[in-house]
Amino acid sequence: MITVFQRKNMNYSRQRDLIMEYLKTTSCHPTAEKIYEKVKLQEPNISLGTVYRNLKQLVDNKMILRLHMGDGVDRFDANISEHNHLYCTNCGKVYDLEKKIPDKVVQNIYTSDFQGENKIDGFVIYFYGKCRSCKLLN
Amino acid sequence: MITVFQRKNMNYSRQRDLIMEYLKTTSCHPTAEKIYEKVKLQEPNISLGTVYRNLKQLVDNKMILRLHMGDGVDRFDANISEHNHLYCTNCGKVYDLEKKIPDKVVQNIYTSDFQGENKIDGFVIYFYGKCRSCKLLN
DNA sequence: GTCCTTGCAAATAGTTTGCAAGCCG
DNA sequence: CGGCTTGCAAACTATTTGCAAGGAC
């Protein structure tokens, strides 16, 4: 029985496992601090440093994504499939935008030229606006 | 004679003026620290706090842009016209991508739907890759 | 004169790191 | 056992803020 960690040549560690499991259950794009609080419920001795170290390792191994929504705090996402994010400028929460940007559009963005001067490896789009709940409040 | 600051209901201040002037001369997307060093040459007593306060004010008044390229430092850009940015993952510099993303594509991104559930006010695209210089080195 | 802005220094927020002890394979 | 991982606390980086003095209008 090969674990998801072994597949990435990572040792098993209870702390890392709990972090990964928590991230897989949520779509709220938690910050390191929030992850720490949650995992602490099951592993009271865990330290914030450990959380940061594991998040870094999981990101490096492409098991999770790190989002920089521009408010100074990194957020994490275990959903590594192609999707985009909306930062609600009212409540500060980050939402998944289910609908993909059409392949044709992505293609268009990539080849949008840049005169072949640079080598574009990828891009990230961050959307800003109001989430459904906040929209309804006004 | 109405200054660019008065137009925005901002007082004149020599420090703010120097920051703005420096930003207008460069396209290197400097960090606050770098701006501080540069302006210090002309205004040796200026403090870093003043630089941060003015940058914030200029951003709030939409006279400059604040970029979050994901490396933990904010960068600033006096070019507020529509353009995108490339972060070179090799040298860490930020470049302007002159060519716009075609209006049709932008339109497509906006109306890409999101089911009208959220209200999208805008989006930012950050490109990652290698700049021309770094590409040539390999 | 009033309100805005400054320099300075201290404070804060998020994140990283050195170390000795503990766990995985 | 050897190397990876941990908890803890201290360190670090980028940025913000309180305050008394100085400048704009």
mmCIF file of N, CA and C in Angstrom, chain A residues 8-98:
data_model
loop_
_atom_site.group_PDB
_atom_site.id
_atom_site.type_symbol
_atom_site.label_atom_id
_atom_site.label_comp_id
_atom_site.label_asym_id
_atom_site.label_seq_id
_atom_site.Cartn_x
_atom_site.Cartn_y
_atom_site.Cartn_z
ATOM 1 N N LYS A 8 5.351 10.681 -3.685
ATOM 2 C CA LYS A 8 6.108 11.912 -3.926
ATOM 3 C C LYS A 8 7.462 11.855 -3.222
ATOM 4 N N ASN A 9 7.872 10.651 -2.823
ATOM 5 C CA ASN A 9 9.132 10.501 -2.089
ATOM 6 C C ASN A 9 9.175 11.319 -0.811
ATOM 7 N N MET A 10 8.016 11.381 -0.160
ATOM 8 C CA MET A 10 7.980 12.091 1.109
ATOM 9 C C MET A 10 7.730 11.069 2.211
ATOM 10 N N ASN A 11 8.372 11.261 3.321
ATOM 11 C CA ASN A 11 8.087 10.412 4.472
ATOM 12 C C ASN A 11 6.669 10.648 4.946
ATOM 13 N N TYR A 12 6.217 9.715 5.754
ATOM 14 C CA TYR A 12 4.943 9.943 6.410
ATOM 15 C C TYR A 12 5.200 10.774 7.649
ATOM 16 N N SER A 13 4.282 11.693 7.927
ATOM 17 C CA SER A 13 4.315 12.357 9.226
ATOM 18 C C SER A 13 2.871 12.668 9.573
ATOM 19 N N ARG A 14 2.553 12.392 10.813
ATOM 20 C CA ARG A 14 1.170 12.574 11.251
ATOM 21 C C ARG A 14 0.718 14.019 11.029
ATOM 22 N N GLN A 15 1.598 14.961 11.341
ATOM 23 C CA GLN A 15 1.258 16.376 11.199
ATOM 24 C C GLN A 15 0.941 16.734 9.753
ATOM 25 N N ARG A 16 1.814 16.287 8.860
ATOM 26 C CA ARG A 16 1.600 16.584 7.446
ATOM 27 C C ARG A 16 0.313 15.966 6.936
ATOM 28 N N ASP A 17 0.074 14.735 7.412
ATOM 29 C CA ASP A 17 -1.128 14.023 7.009
ATOM 30 C C ASP A 17 -2.383 14.784 7.442
ATOM 31 N N LEU A 18 -2.377 15.266 8.673
ATOM 32 C CA LEU A 18 -3.543 15.985 9.180
ATOM 33 C C LEU A 18 -3.774 17.283 8.405
ATOM 34 N N ILE A 19 -2.693 17.958 8.086
ATOM 35 C CA ILE A 19 -2.804 19.202 7.312
ATOM 36 C C ILE A 19 -3.437 18.914 5.954
ATOM 37 N N MET A 20 -2.918 17.878 5.302
ATOM 38 C CA MET A 20 -3.419 17.503 3.981
ATOM 39 C C MET A 20 -4.883 17.089 4.069
ATOM 40 N N GLU A 21 -5.205 16.296 5.082
ATOM 41 C CA GLU A 21 -6.588 15.840 5.221
ATOM 42 C C GLU A 21 -7.528 17.016 5.452
ATOM 43 N N TYR A 22 -7.113 17.933 6.290
ATOM 44 C CA TYR A 22 -7.973 19.088 6.533
ATOM 45 C C TYR A 22 -8.198 19.873 5.249
ATOM 46 N N LEU A 23 -7.114 20.105 4.524
ATOM 47 C CA LEU A 23 -7.240 20.891 3.295
ATOM 48 C C LEU A 23 -8.176 20.213 2.297
ATOM 49 N N LYS A 24 -8.149 18.879 2.302
ATOM 50 C CA LYS A 24 -9.006 18.187 1.334
ATOM 51 C C LYS A 24 -10.487 18.305 1.679
ATOM 52 N N THR A 25 -10.789 18.593 2.948
ATOM 53 C CA THR A 25 -12.205 18.667 3.334
ATOM 54 C C THR A 25 -12.807 20.046 3.152
ATOM 55 N N THR A 26 -11.968 21.038 2.885
ATOM 56 C CA THR A 26 -12.502 22.390 2.857
ATOM 57 C C THR A 26 -12.261 23.073 1.515
ATOM 58 N N SER A 27 -13.102 24.043 1.224
ATOM 59 C CA SER A 27 -12.857 24.817 0.014
ATOM 60 C C SER A 27 -12.810 26.284 0.391
ATOM 61 N N CYS A 28 -12.435 26.523 1.654
ATOM 62 C CA CYS A 28 -12.447 27.914 2.138
ATOM 63 C C CYS A 28 -11.105 28.598 1.979
ATOM 64 N N HIS A 29 -10.124 27.906 1.375
ATOM 65 C CA HIS A 29 -8.826 28.522 1.141
ATOM 66 C C HIS A 29 -8.224 29.124 2.399
ATOM 67 N N PRO A 30 -8.018 28.288 3.394
ATOM 68 C CA PRO A 30 -7.549 28.794 4.689
ATOM 69 C C PRO A 30 -6.119 29.311 4.660
ATOM 70 N N THR A 31 -5.848 30.188 5.603
ATOM 71 C CA THR A 31 -4.491 30.695 5.810
ATOM 72 C C THR A 31 -3.741 29.696 6.692
ATOM 73 N N ALA A 32 -2.431 29.873 6.803
ATOM 74 C CA ALA A 32 -1.631 28.989 7.642
ATOM 75 C C ALA A 32 -2.162 28.990 9.080
ATOM 76 N N GLU A 33 -2.479 30.151 9.556
ATOM 77 C CA GLU A 33 -3.000 30.319 10.911
ATOM 78 C C GLU A 33 -4.280 29.504 11.141
ATOM 79 N N LYS A 34 -5.177 29.588 10.177
ATOM 80 C CA LYS A 34 -6.439 28.854 10.283
ATOM 81 C C LYS A 34 -6.200 27.344 10.254
ATOM 82 N N ILE A 35 -5.304 26.920 9.398
ATOM 83 C CA ILE A 35 -4.970 25.501 9.305
ATOM 84 C C ILE A 35 -4.395 25.032 10.638
ATOM 85 N N TYR A 36 -3.547 25.859 11.180
ATOM 86 C CA TYR A 36 -2.946 25.574 12.476
ATOM 87 C C TYR A 36 -4.022 25.364 13.533
ATOM 88 N N GLU A 37 -4.971 26.273 13.607
ATOM 89 C CA GLU A 37 -6.051 26.165 14.592
ATOM 90 C C GLU A 37 -6.832 24.873 14.433
ATOM 91 N N LYS A 38 -7.150 24.557 13.177
ATOM 92 C CA LYS A 38 -7.955 23.365 12.909
ATOM 93 C C LYS A 38 -7.210 22.091 13.268
ATOM 94 N N VAL A 39 -5.958 22.000 12.818
ATOM 95 C CA VAL A 39 -5.195 20.775 13.055
ATOM 96 C C VAL A 39 -4.878 20.623 14.544
ATOM 97 N N LYS A 40 -4.767 21.746 15.210
ATOM 98 C CA LYS A 40 -4.470 21.735 16.644
ATOM 99 C C LYS A 40 -5.549 21.002 17.438
ATOM 100 N N LEU A 41 -6.759 20.996 16.913
ATOM 101 C CA LEU A 41 -7.839 20.297 17.597
ATOM 102 C C LEU A 41 -7.557 18.798 17.694
ATOM 103 N N GLN A 42 -6.869 18.276 16.661
ATOM 104 C CA GLN A 42 -6.581 16.847 16.655
ATOM 105 C C GLN A 42 -5.170 16.547 17.131
ATOM 106 N N GLU A 43 -4.321 17.531 17.062
ATOM 107 C CA GLU A 43 -2.898 17.360 17.399
ATOM 108 C C GLU A 43 -2.474 18.573 18.217
ATOM 109 N N PRO A 44 -2.882 18.596 19.487
ATOM 110 C CA PRO A 44 -2.746 19.812 20.289
ATOM 111 C C PRO A 44 -1.329 20.359 20.422
ATOM 112 N N ASN A 45 -0.332 19.481 20.236
ATOM 113 C CA ASN A 45 1.041 19.955 20.404
ATOM 114 C C ASN A 45 1.672 20.516 19.140
ATOM 115 N N ILE A 46 0.952 20.458 18.048
ATOM 116 C CA ILE A 46 1.560 20.922 16.796
ATOM 117 C C ILE A 46 1.916 22.404 16.905
ATOM 118 N N SER A 47 2.982 22.769 16.238
ATOM 119 C CA SER A 47 3.381 24.178 16.297
ATOM 120 C C SER A 47 3.181 24.848 14.944
ATOM 121 N N LEU A 48 3.074 26.145 14.988
ATOM 122 C CA LEU A 48 2.827 26.903 13.774
ATOM 123 C C LEU A 48 3.971 26.729 12.783
ATOM 124 N N GLY A 49 5.178 26.646 13.289
ATOM 125 C CA GLY A 49 6.336 26.425 12.422
ATOM 126 C C GLY A 49 6.205 25.152 11.610
ATOM 127 N N THR A 50 5.723 24.122 12.252
ATOM 128 C CA THR A 50 5.521 22.849 11.566
ATOM 129 C C THR A 50 4.491 22.993 10.458
ATOM 130 N N VAL A 51 3.457 23.746 10.735
ATOM 131 C CA VAL A 51 2.430 23.962 9.723
ATOM 132 C C VAL A 51 3.050 24.665 8.514
ATOM 133 N N TYR A 52 3.799 25.715 8.757
ATOM 134 C CA TYR A 52 4.435 26.438 7.660
ATOM 135 C C TYR A 52 5.401 25.547 6.893
ATOM 136 N N ARG A 53 6.194 24.757 7.626
ATOM 137 C CA ARG A 53 7.158 23.890 6.946
ATOM 138 C C ARG A 53 6.461 22.869 6.069
ATOM 139 N N ASN A 54 5.374 22.308 6.571
ATOM 140 C CA ASN A 54 4.668 21.313 5.779
ATOM 141 C C ASN A 54 3.937 21.923 4.596
ATOM 142 N N LEU A 55 3.368 23.093 4.805
ATOM 143 C CA LEU A 55 2.687 23.742 3.688
ATOM 144 C C LEU A 55 3.687 24.004 2.568
ATOM 145 N N LYS A 56 4.856 24.467 2.943
ATOM 146 C CA LYS A 56 5.881 24.721 1.937
ATOM 147 C C LYS A 56 6.223 23.444 1.174
ATOM 148 N N GLN A 57 6.381 22.372 1.922
ATOM 149 C CA GLN A 57 6.744 21.109 1.288
ATOM 150 C C GLN A 57 5.632 20.596 0.369
ATOM 151 N N LEU A 58 4.392 20.754 0.818
ATOM 152 C CA LEU A 58 3.269 20.296 -0.001
ATOM 153 C C LEU A 58 3.154 21.130 -1.281
ATOM 154 N N VAL A 59 3.416 22.410 -1.150
ATOM 155 C CA VAL A 59 3.394 23.267 -2.336
ATOM 156 C C VAL A 59 4.516 22.864 -3.291
ATOM 157 N N ASP A 60 5.709 22.659 -2.744
ATOM 158 C CA ASP A 60 6.850 22.279 -3.578
ATOM 159 C C ASP A 60 6.594 20.969 -4.318
ATOM 160 N N ASN A 61 5.855 20.092 -3.676
ATOM 161 C CA ASN A 61 5.542 18.809 -4.300
ATOM 162 C C ASN A 61 4.251 18.854 -5.106
ATOM 163 N N LYS A 62 3.759 20.069 -5.304
ATOM 164 C CA LYS A 62 2.564 20.285 -6.111
ATOM 165 C C LYS A 62 1.354 19.492 -5.621
ATOM 166 N N MET A 63 1.265 19.304 -4.320
ATOM 167 C CA MET A 63 0.092 18.620 -3.784
ATOM 168 C C MET A 63 -0.981 19.626 -3.390
ATOM 169 N N ILE A 64 -0.600 20.845 -3.197
ATOM 170 C CA ILE A 64 -1.550 21.921 -2.898
ATOM 171 C C ILE A 64 -1.089 23.194 -3.607
ATOM 172 N N LEU A 65 -1.988 24.155 -3.662
ATOM 173 C CA LEU A 65 -1.657 25.448 -4.271
ATOM 174 C C LEU A 65 -1.541 26.523 -3.203
ATOM 175 N N ARG A 66 -0.672 27.469 -3.459
ATOM 176 C CA ARG A 66 -0.551 28.646 -2.601
ATOM 177 C C ARG A 66 -1.140 29.822 -3.364
ATOM 178 N N LEU A 67 -2.066 30.503 -2.755
ATOM 179 C CA LEU A 67 -2.686 31.668 -3.413
ATOM 180 C C LEU A 67 -2.241 32.957 -2.752
ATOM 181 N N HIS A 68 -1.927 33.927 -3.577
ATOM 182 C CA HIS A 68 -1.596 35.261 -3.057
ATOM 183 C C HIS A 68 -2.674 36.202 -3.541
ATOM 184 N N MET A 69 -3.659 36.463 -2.722
ATOM 185 C CA MET A 69 -4.745 37.302 -3.203
ATOM 186 C C MET A 69 -4.470 38.793 -2.997
ATOM 187 N N GLY A 70 -3.303 39.109 -2.479
ATOM 188 C CA GLY A 70 -2.931 40.508 -2.404
ATOM 189 C C GLY A 70 -3.287 41.190 -1.108
ATOM 190 N N ASP A 71 -3.766 40.424 -0.137
ATOM 191 C CA ASP A 71 -4.059 41.065 1.140
ATOM 192 C C ASP A 71 -2.996 40.733 2.185
ATOM 193 N N GLY A 72 -1.874 40.217 1.696
ATOM 194 C CA GLY A 72 -0.754 40.004 2.600
ATOM 195 C C GLY A 72 -0.683 38.662 3.305
ATOM 196 N N VAL A 73 -1.701 37.825 3.101
ATOM 197 C CA VAL A 73 -1.702 36.510 3.722
ATOM 198 C C VAL A 73 -1.781 35.453 2.641
ATOM 199 N N ASP A 74 -0.990 34.423 2.768
ATOM 200 C CA ASP A 74 -1.088 33.334 1.807
ATOM 201 C C ASP A 74 -2.225 32.404 2.198
ATOM 202 N N ARG A 75 -2.863 31.867 1.174
ATOM 203 C CA ARG A 75 -3.938 30.917 1.399
ATOM 204 C C ARG A 75 -3.584 29.646 0.665
ATOM 205 N N PHE A 76 -4.203 28.534 1.077
ATOM 206 C CA PHE A 76 -3.842 27.246 0.507
ATOM 207 C C PHE A 76 -5.067 26.496 0.026
ATOM 208 N N ASP A 77 -4.847 25.676 -0.990
ATOM 209 C CA ASP A 77 -5.953 25.035 -1.680
ATOM 210 C C ASP A 77 -5.520 23.635 -2.128
ATOM 211 N N ALA A 78 -6.241 22.632 -1.661
ATOM 212 C CA ALA A 78 -5.891 21.263 -2.041
ATOM 213 C C ALA A 78 -6.473 20.889 -3.398
ATOM 214 N N ASN A 79 -7.296 21.772 -3.928
ATOM 215 C CA ASN A 79 -7.855 21.531 -5.254
ATOM 216 C C ASN A 79 -6.868 22.058 -6.289
ATOM 217 N N ILE A 80 -6.109 21.120 -6.868
ATOM 218 C CA ILE A 80 -5.081 21.566 -7.799
ATOM 219 C C ILE A 80 -5.543 21.492 -9.254
ATOM 220 N N SER A 81 -6.816 21.164 -9.433
ATOM 221 C CA SER A 81 -7.313 21.152 -10.808
ATOM 222 C C SER A 81 -7.489 22.588 -11.288
ATOM 223 N N GLU A 82 -7.570 22.733 -12.585
ATOM 224 C CA GLU A 82 -7.603 24.080 -13.150
ATOM 225 C C GLU A 82 -8.876 24.829 -12.793
ATOM 226 N N HIS A 83 -8.710 25.859 -12.038
ATOM 227 C CA HIS A 83 -9.859 26.709 -11.711
ATOM 228 C C HIS A 83 -9.322 28.048 -11.250
ATOM 229 N N ASN A 84 -10.219 29.010 -11.138
ATOM 230 C CA ASN A 84 -9.783 30.344 -10.759
ATOM 231 C C ASN A 84 -10.414 30.771 -9.452
ATOM 232 N N HIS A 85 -9.979 31.920 -8.966
ATOM 233 C CA HIS A 85 -10.423 32.355 -7.656
ATOM 234 C C HIS A 85 -10.945 33.775 -7.655
ATOM 235 N N LEU A 86 -11.952 33.951 -6.829
ATOM 236 C CA LEU A 86 -12.521 35.278 -6.635
ATOM 237 C C LEU A 86 -12.273 35.712 -5.209
ATOM 238 N N TYR A 87 -11.697 36.890 -5.069
ATOM 239 C CA TYR A 87 -11.498 37.468 -3.747
ATOM 240 C C TYR A 87 -12.617 38.454 -3.532
ATOM 241 N N CYS A 88 -13.427 38.219 -2.529
ATOM 242 C CA CYS A 88 -14.533 39.143 -2.270
ATOM 243 C C CYS A 88 -13.995 40.341 -1.514
ATOM 244 N N THR A 89 -14.094 41.500 -2.176
ATOM 245 C CA THR A 89 -13.510 42.706 -1.589
ATOM 246 C C THR A 89 -14.372 43.215 -0.442
ATOM 247 N N ASN A 90 -15.512 42.570 -0.235
ATOM 248 C CA ASN A 90 -16.350 42.967 0.888
ATOM 249 C C ASN A 90 -16.060 42.136 2.133
ATOM 250 N N CYS A 91 -16.111 40.816 1.999
ATOM 251 C CA CYS A 91 -15.932 39.969 3.191
ATOM 252 C C CYS A 91 -14.541 39.357 3.291
ATOM 253 N N GLY A 92 -13.737 39.509 2.233
ATOM 254 C CA GLY A 92 -12.371 38.999 2.305
ATOM 255 C C GLY A 92 -12.237 37.505 2.076
ATOM 256 N N LYS A 93 -13.346 36.834 1.815
ATOM 257 C CA LYS A 93 -13.255 35.397 1.566
ATOM 258 C C LYS A 93 -12.851 35.116 0.128
ATOM 259 N N VAL A 94 -12.305 33.933 -0.078
ATOM 260 C CA VAL A 94 -11.874 33.531 -1.412
ATOM 261 C C VAL A 94 -12.750 32.382 -1.894
ATOM 262 N N TYR A 95 -13.289 32.529 -3.068
ATOM 263 C CA TYR A 95 -14.181 31.524 -3.616
ATOM 264 C C TYR A 95 -13.610 30.899 -4.877
ATOM 265 N N ASP A 96 -13.966 29.645 -5.099
ATOM 266 C CA ASP A 96 -13.612 29.014 -6.367
ATOM 267 C C ASP A 96 -14.566 29.498 -7.436
ATOM 268 N N LEU A 97 -14.040 29.725 -8.615
ATOM 269 C CA LEU A 97 -14.900 29.993 -9.764
ATOM 270 C C LEU A 97 -14.902 28.704 -10.569
ATOM 271 N N GLU A 98 -15.991 28.029 -10.505
ATOM 272 C CA GLU A 98 -16.051 26.699 -11.094
ATOM 273 C C GLU A 98 -15.776 26.700 -12.586
#
